[in-house]
XYZ file of C-alpha atoms in Angstrom:
374
model
C -119.285 -128.944 2.059
C -122.762 -128.679 3.640
C -121.581 -125.966 6.024
C -119.899 -124.049 3.179
C -123.128 -124.174 1.155
C -125.138 -123.007 4.170
C -122.805 -120.051 4.736
C -122.969 -119.120 1.061
C -126.783 -119.104 1.186
C -126.689 -117.004 4.353
C -124.434 -114.466 2.651
C -126.793 -114.169 -0.320
C -129.857 -113.957 1.939
C -128.256 -111.284 4.134
C -127.313 -109.179 1.123
C -130.847 -109.533 -0.285
C -132.435 -108.575 3.041
C -130.116 -105.588 3.391
C -130.910 -104.373 -0.139
C -134.663 -104.875 0.304
C -134.651 -103.056 3.635
C -132.814 -100.091 2.125
C -135.105 -99.779 -0.888
C -138.337 -99.964 1.151
C -137.291 -97.807 4.092
C -138.489 -94.613 2.409
C -141.919 -96.058 1.566
C -143.173 -96.949 5.025
C -141.967 -97.046 8.638
C -140.487 -100.347 9.761
C -142.932 -102.568 11.633
C -140.325 -105.205 12.512
C -136.879 -105.151 14.128
C -133.984 -104.789 11.692
C -132.443 -108.060 10.458
C -129.264 -109.292 12.158
C -125.971 -108.076 10.769
C -123.869 -110.249 8.515
C -121.384 -110.645 11.363
C -124.120 -111.888 13.687
C -125.518 -114.313 11.104
C -122.142 -115.880 10.317
C -121.106 -116.195 13.978
C -124.445 -117.755 14.903
C -124.212 -120.263 12.040
C -120.741 -121.303 13.238
C -122.082 -121.843 16.769
C -120.835 -118.677 18.499
C -124.210 -117.522 19.821
C -122.899 -115.236 22.592
C -120.606 -113.374 20.184
C -123.411 -113.166 17.635
C -125.700 -111.470 20.159
C -122.946 -108.944 21.012
C -122.107 -107.782 17.476
C -124.432 -104.755 17.500
C -122.965 -103.368 20.723
C -119.405 -104.171 19.586
C -119.914 -101.846 16.578
C -118.048 -104.000 14.053
C -118.592 -103.428 10.326
C -118.317 -105.967 7.515
C -117.014 -103.122 5.314
C -113.676 -103.317 7.151
C -111.501 -106.425 6.643
C -111.618 -108.208 10.007
C -110.188 -111.264 11.731
C -112.043 -112.667 14.756
C -110.554 -115.128 17.254
C -113.790 -116.678 18.504
C -114.129 -118.327 21.931
C -116.850 -120.915 22.419
C -120.030 -120.148 24.358
C -119.053 -122.681 27.028
C -115.725 -120.973 27.706
C -117.438 -117.593 28.119
C -119.650 -119.085 30.863
C -116.572 -119.175 33.099
C -116.475 -115.358 33.110
C -119.950 -114.125 34.129
C -118.599 -110.620 34.870
C -117.057 -110.173 31.413
C -118.543 -107.722 28.915
C -119.127 -109.788 25.785
C -119.226 -106.777 23.379
C -115.876 -105.565 24.735
C -114.469 -109.092 24.590
C -115.571 -109.306 20.948
C -113.710 -106.060 20.172
C -110.641 -107.360 22.013
C -110.803 -110.671 20.123
C -111.021 -108.898 16.718
C -108.276 -107.402 14.553
C -108.541 -104.977 11.633
C -107.133 -106.815 8.607
C -107.034 -110.394 7.347
C -104.900 -112.947 9.222
C -105.268 -116.499 7.898
C -103.435 -119.222 9.816
C -100.574 -119.530 7.303
C -99.814 -115.824 7.730
C -100.020 -115.956 11.550
C -97.423 -118.727 11.476
C -94.959 -116.380 9.734
C -95.160 -113.624 12.385
C -92.264 -113.099 14.764
C -92.700 -114.629 18.215
C -94.385 -112.061 20.461
C -95.800 -109.892 17.672
C -98.382 -107.447 19.040
C -101.333 -106.259 16.938
C -103.842 -103.623 18.033
C -107.447 -104.792 18.226
C -110.682 -102.918 17.561
C -110.603 -101.974 21.251
C -108.440 -98.795 21.333
C -104.968 -99.279 22.840
C -105.536 -102.966 23.427
C -103.236 -105.452 21.675
C -103.164 -109.209 21.207
C -99.835 -111.045 21.361
C -99.181 -113.712 18.721
C -96.882 -116.624 19.568
C -96.274 -120.052 18.081
C -94.850 -123.408 19.151
C -91.060 -123.352 18.676
C -90.822 -127.150 18.802
C -92.940 -127.791 15.705
C -91.323 -130.274 13.339
C -92.575 -128.409 10.247
C -94.323 -125.193 9.246
C -97.560 -127.103 8.618
C -97.679 -128.438 12.205
C -96.828 -125.116 13.868
C -99.408 -124.213 16.509
C -100.424 -120.565 16.943
C -101.443 -119.002 20.253
C -103.298 -115.725 20.876
C -102.319 -114.410 24.318
C -101.490 -118.000 25.213
C -104.809 -119.442 23.977
C -104.414 -121.941 21.143
C -106.206 -121.615 17.801
C -107.768 -125.073 17.551
C -110.171 -124.406 14.659
C -108.293 -122.214 12.171
C -109.915 -120.562 9.157
C -113.460 -121.606 10.046
C -114.685 -118.868 7.744
C -112.922 -116.737 5.120
C -114.774 -114.771 2.424
C -112.039 -112.239 1.649
C -113.431 -109.657 4.078
C -113.882 -111.688 7.253
C -111.805 -114.475 8.794
C -112.921 -116.410 11.871
C -110.663 -118.710 13.910
C -111.933 -120.878 16.766
C -110.091 -120.699 20.109
C -109.665 -123.400 22.741
C -110.684 -120.926 25.469
C -111.097 -117.179 25.746
C -108.805 -114.212 26.397
C -109.481 -112.185 29.536
C -110.055 -108.442 29.231
C -106.864 -106.832 27.946
C -104.734 -104.456 29.983
C -104.130 -100.804 28.969
C -100.455 -101.855 28.868
C -101.111 -104.748 26.477
C -99.581 -102.847 23.543
C -96.320 -102.304 25.460
C -93.538 -104.877 25.446
C -93.625 -106.425 28.906
C -90.568 -106.564 31.131
C -90.223 -110.164 32.202
C -87.847 -112.083 34.395
C -87.962 -115.104 32.111
C -87.007 -115.698 28.497
C -90.574 -116.605 27.465
C -90.791 -113.518 25.274
C -87.740 -112.028 23.523
C -87.258 -108.310 24.035
C -88.211 -105.981 21.158
C -87.768 -102.229 20.761
C -90.694 -100.050 21.959
C -91.644 -99.224 18.372
C -92.479 -102.859 17.544
C -96.242 -102.442 17.962
C -96.316 -99.301 15.803
C -94.149 -100.986 13.149
C -96.430 -103.997 12.855
C -99.507 -101.754 12.890
C -98.137 -99.842 9.878
C -97.491 -103.127 8.052
C -101.056 -104.200 8.810
C -102.505 -100.908 7.574
C -100.406 -101.085 4.380
C -101.710 -104.554 3.571
C -105.248 -103.436 4.318
C -104.862 -100.451 1.956
C -103.302 -102.516 -0.841
C -106.100 -105.085 -0.686
C -108.787 -102.382 -0.843
C -107.005 -100.652 -3.744
C -106.825 -103.910 -5.724
C -110.599 -104.373 -5.554
C -111.287 -100.703 -6.363
C -109.551 -100.369 -9.737
C -106.122 -99.352 -8.412
C -104.259 -102.661 -8.790
C -101.199 -101.062 -10.449
C -100.812 -98.705 -7.502
C -101.194 -101.623 -5.095
C -98.378 -103.422 -6.926
C -96.177 -100.307 -6.807
C -96.798 -100.038 -3.053
C -95.747 -103.657 -2.673
C -92.459 -102.889 -4.460
C -91.835 -99.946 -2.114
C -93.150 -101.855 0.909
C -89.859 -101.789 2.903
C -89.697 -97.978 2.650
C -93.401 -97.399 3.302
C -93.508 -99.695 6.341
C -90.943 -97.486 8.112
C -93.327 -94.506 8.057
C -95.495 -93.529 11.028
C -98.293 -92.208 8.798
C -98.790 -91.697 5.066
C -100.891 -89.577 2.725
C -100.951 -90.907 -0.847
C -102.399 -89.373 -4.012
C -103.533 -92.162 -6.343
C -104.074 -92.700 -10.064
C -106.409 -95.525 -11.124
C -105.575 -98.329 -13.563
C -107.555 -96.890 -16.484
C -105.704 -93.572 -16.259
C -102.331 -95.336 -16.109
C -103.050 -97.644 -19.059
C -104.498 -94.790 -21.098
C -100.924 -93.718 -21.808
C -99.538 -90.209 -21.794
C -98.786 -88.870 -18.335
C -100.190 -91.970 -16.632
C -97.106 -94.021 -17.524
C -94.877 -91.747 -15.441
C -96.965 -92.186 -12.298
C -95.598 -95.574 -11.210
C -91.992 -94.403 -11.516
C -92.870 -91.210 -9.619
C -94.987 -92.756 -6.882
C -92.646 -91.367 -4.212
C -93.470 -87.871 -5.462
C -97.129 -88.609 -4.675
C -96.548 -89.695 -1.058
C -96.500 -87.257 1.875
C -94.622 -89.180 4.588
C -95.471 -89.210 8.296
C -98.622 -87.104 7.913
C -102.238 -88.275 7.887
C -103.965 -85.550 5.869
C -107.682 -86.231 5.588
C -109.921 -84.105 3.356
C -110.650 -81.635 6.151
C -106.930 -81.262 6.895
C -106.115 -80.552 3.246
C -108.971 -78.060 2.941
C -107.596 -76.089 5.885
C -104.155 -75.565 4.299
C -103.593 -72.062 2.856
C -102.387 -71.444 -0.680
C -98.632 -71.801 -0.990
C -98.315 -74.481 1.709
C -95.559 -76.953 0.824
C -95.896 -80.647 1.586
C -92.754 -82.816 1.648
C -92.690 -85.994 -0.404
C -90.616 -89.155 -0.282
C -88.407 -87.689 -3.017
C -85.809 -85.600 -1.225
C -86.023 -81.926 -2.100
C -89.230 -82.368 -4.116
C -92.267 -80.787 -2.434
C -95.911 -80.509 -3.387
C -97.538 -77.066 -3.277
C -101.124 -76.067 -2.514
C -101.806 -73.968 -5.617
C -105.516 -73.425 -4.886
C -106.734 -73.548 -1.295
C -109.744 -75.716 -0.483
C -113.196 -74.631 0.553
C -114.063 -72.810 -2.676
C -116.791 -75.229 -3.694
C -117.246 -76.926 -7.110
C -116.268 -73.770 -9.022
C -112.979 -73.358 -7.149
C -111.892 -76.802 -5.948
C -108.638 -77.382 -4.137
C -105.589 -78.051 -6.317
C -102.147 -79.376 -5.535
C -99.477 -78.610 -8.162
C -102.381 -77.356 -10.297
C -104.027 -80.791 -10.280
C -107.541 -81.246 -8.902
C -108.160 -84.029 -6.402
C -111.165 -85.895 -7.780
C -111.857 -88.242 -4.854
C -111.028 -87.280 -1.249
C -110.574 -89.929 1.470
C -110.992 -92.703 -1.088
C -109.287 -95.244 1.204
C -108.224 -94.602 4.774
C -107.471 -96.357 8.035
C -105.587 -95.543 11.237
C -102.257 -94.894 9.492
C -102.955 -94.199 5.814
C -105.230 -91.978 3.756
C -105.458 -92.128 -0.053
C -106.969 -89.458 -2.309
C -107.759 -90.000 -6.015
C -106.260 -87.972 -8.883
C -107.186 -87.667 -12.555
C -103.574 -86.957 -13.609
C -100.158 -87.201 -11.925
C -98.787 -84.125 -10.187
C -96.680 -81.733 -12.217
C -93.167 -80.989 -11.048
C -93.008 -77.246 -10.456
C -89.901 -75.161 -9.852
C -90.489 -71.590 -8.688
C -88.900 -69.200 -11.191
C -89.383 -65.435 -11.692
C -91.766 -64.756 -14.546
C -89.661 -61.842 -15.846
C -86.808 -64.224 -16.711
C -88.599 -65.507 -19.808
C -89.917 -64.108 -23.036
C -93.303 -65.204 -24.330
C -91.512 -67.601 -26.692
C -89.589 -69.110 -23.764
C -92.798 -69.562 -21.808
C -94.514 -71.442 -24.595
C -91.426 -73.620 -25.065
C -90.809 -74.709 -21.455
C -94.255 -74.114 -19.928
C -94.489 -71.185 -17.528
C -97.711 -70.394 -15.712
C -99.035 -66.882 -15.250
C -97.754 -66.699 -11.659
C -94.219 -67.602 -12.730
C -94.147 -71.285 -11.748
C -92.192 -73.317 -14.280
C -92.832 -76.894 -15.297
C -89.993 -79.322 -15.786
C -89.390 -80.536 -19.376
C -91.190 -83.785 -18.493
C -94.226 -81.885 -17.182
C -94.250 -79.688 -20.272
C -94.272 -82.812 -22.424
C -97.135 -84.252 -20.364
C -99.244 -81.197 -21.122
C -98.158 -80.859 -24.722
C -101.621 -81.879 -25.876
C -103.440 -79.901 -23.174
C -104.333 -76.226 -23.364
C -102.732 -74.688 -20.247
C -105.443 -72.032 -20.217
C -107.955 -74.842 -19.699
C -105.923 -76.662 -17.061
C -108.699 -76.128 -14.527
C -110.699 -78.834 -16.258
C -108.267 -81.610 -15.295
């Protein structure tokens, strides 16, 4: 209890120091070194002084959910040639991995660390009499002090020793002459990385006002986890619960996902008008109706809908952009096929694109001539 209270006070103090430093930076030049990062403060309080001193060079950020497998200072003394900042990166994973979740992972699961192309291998004791007594090993080193710290953004586990610098081949499934590790297909690491990135995205959506979307992603989790990359266009909770077109978004979430493509804001802005983007609904594509780069007066639009928040959430596999309304379903039709009465009845735009009956109903209370305001 005393340690928990101390950590809580450290968190509050660090946040206060960070806020004070930001607000006074413009008034006068700093006369003192910057305060230690939150990572450094927490690690030092838990007794990991060497890791604490290496946090600045390791370039870790508390803004990203992180799990650290922390070796003791005494174990690091046995490797005087090791680079502690690199070791810290190699001992850290993007995402949250409490002990109970690590116990559920398949034997030999590989997860990429913050060091590019370096993976840790998760194993567990097969002889455990129950789930609660199951020991977990990281590259063969046992977690002896699990869940030392967990504030919802950072988890720290204590290790019995330390993990030597990882090989460039650590993300590949090793060929072994023994049965210590069961063989897995080459795509195992990528598959588990996508699952990790999905869980990271869903957690960040839940705390950002997109909990309904996070729930919908959980329902479609088996399909989404098979993708290599994903671009998702999101509607927030308030827009969904406001009624009208928002109610259709959850049922049509597949229409708002571009599979196997990681389209950041710059990538979208570079696409010319008329570019079609496939969705998870077979035969249903999105269309760039207004190319990007036109500034505030001519923002980029997809299916006539403006993207209000680019790169809202993103990681190595997923990028999510915010919408104000769901995408319309457009079917290219020649404008000359309809009279003015037909156009007003089914919803035909000036360039001849036709809305489906559902889309026409969505916009029944919206002046199409003022659609640019959405």
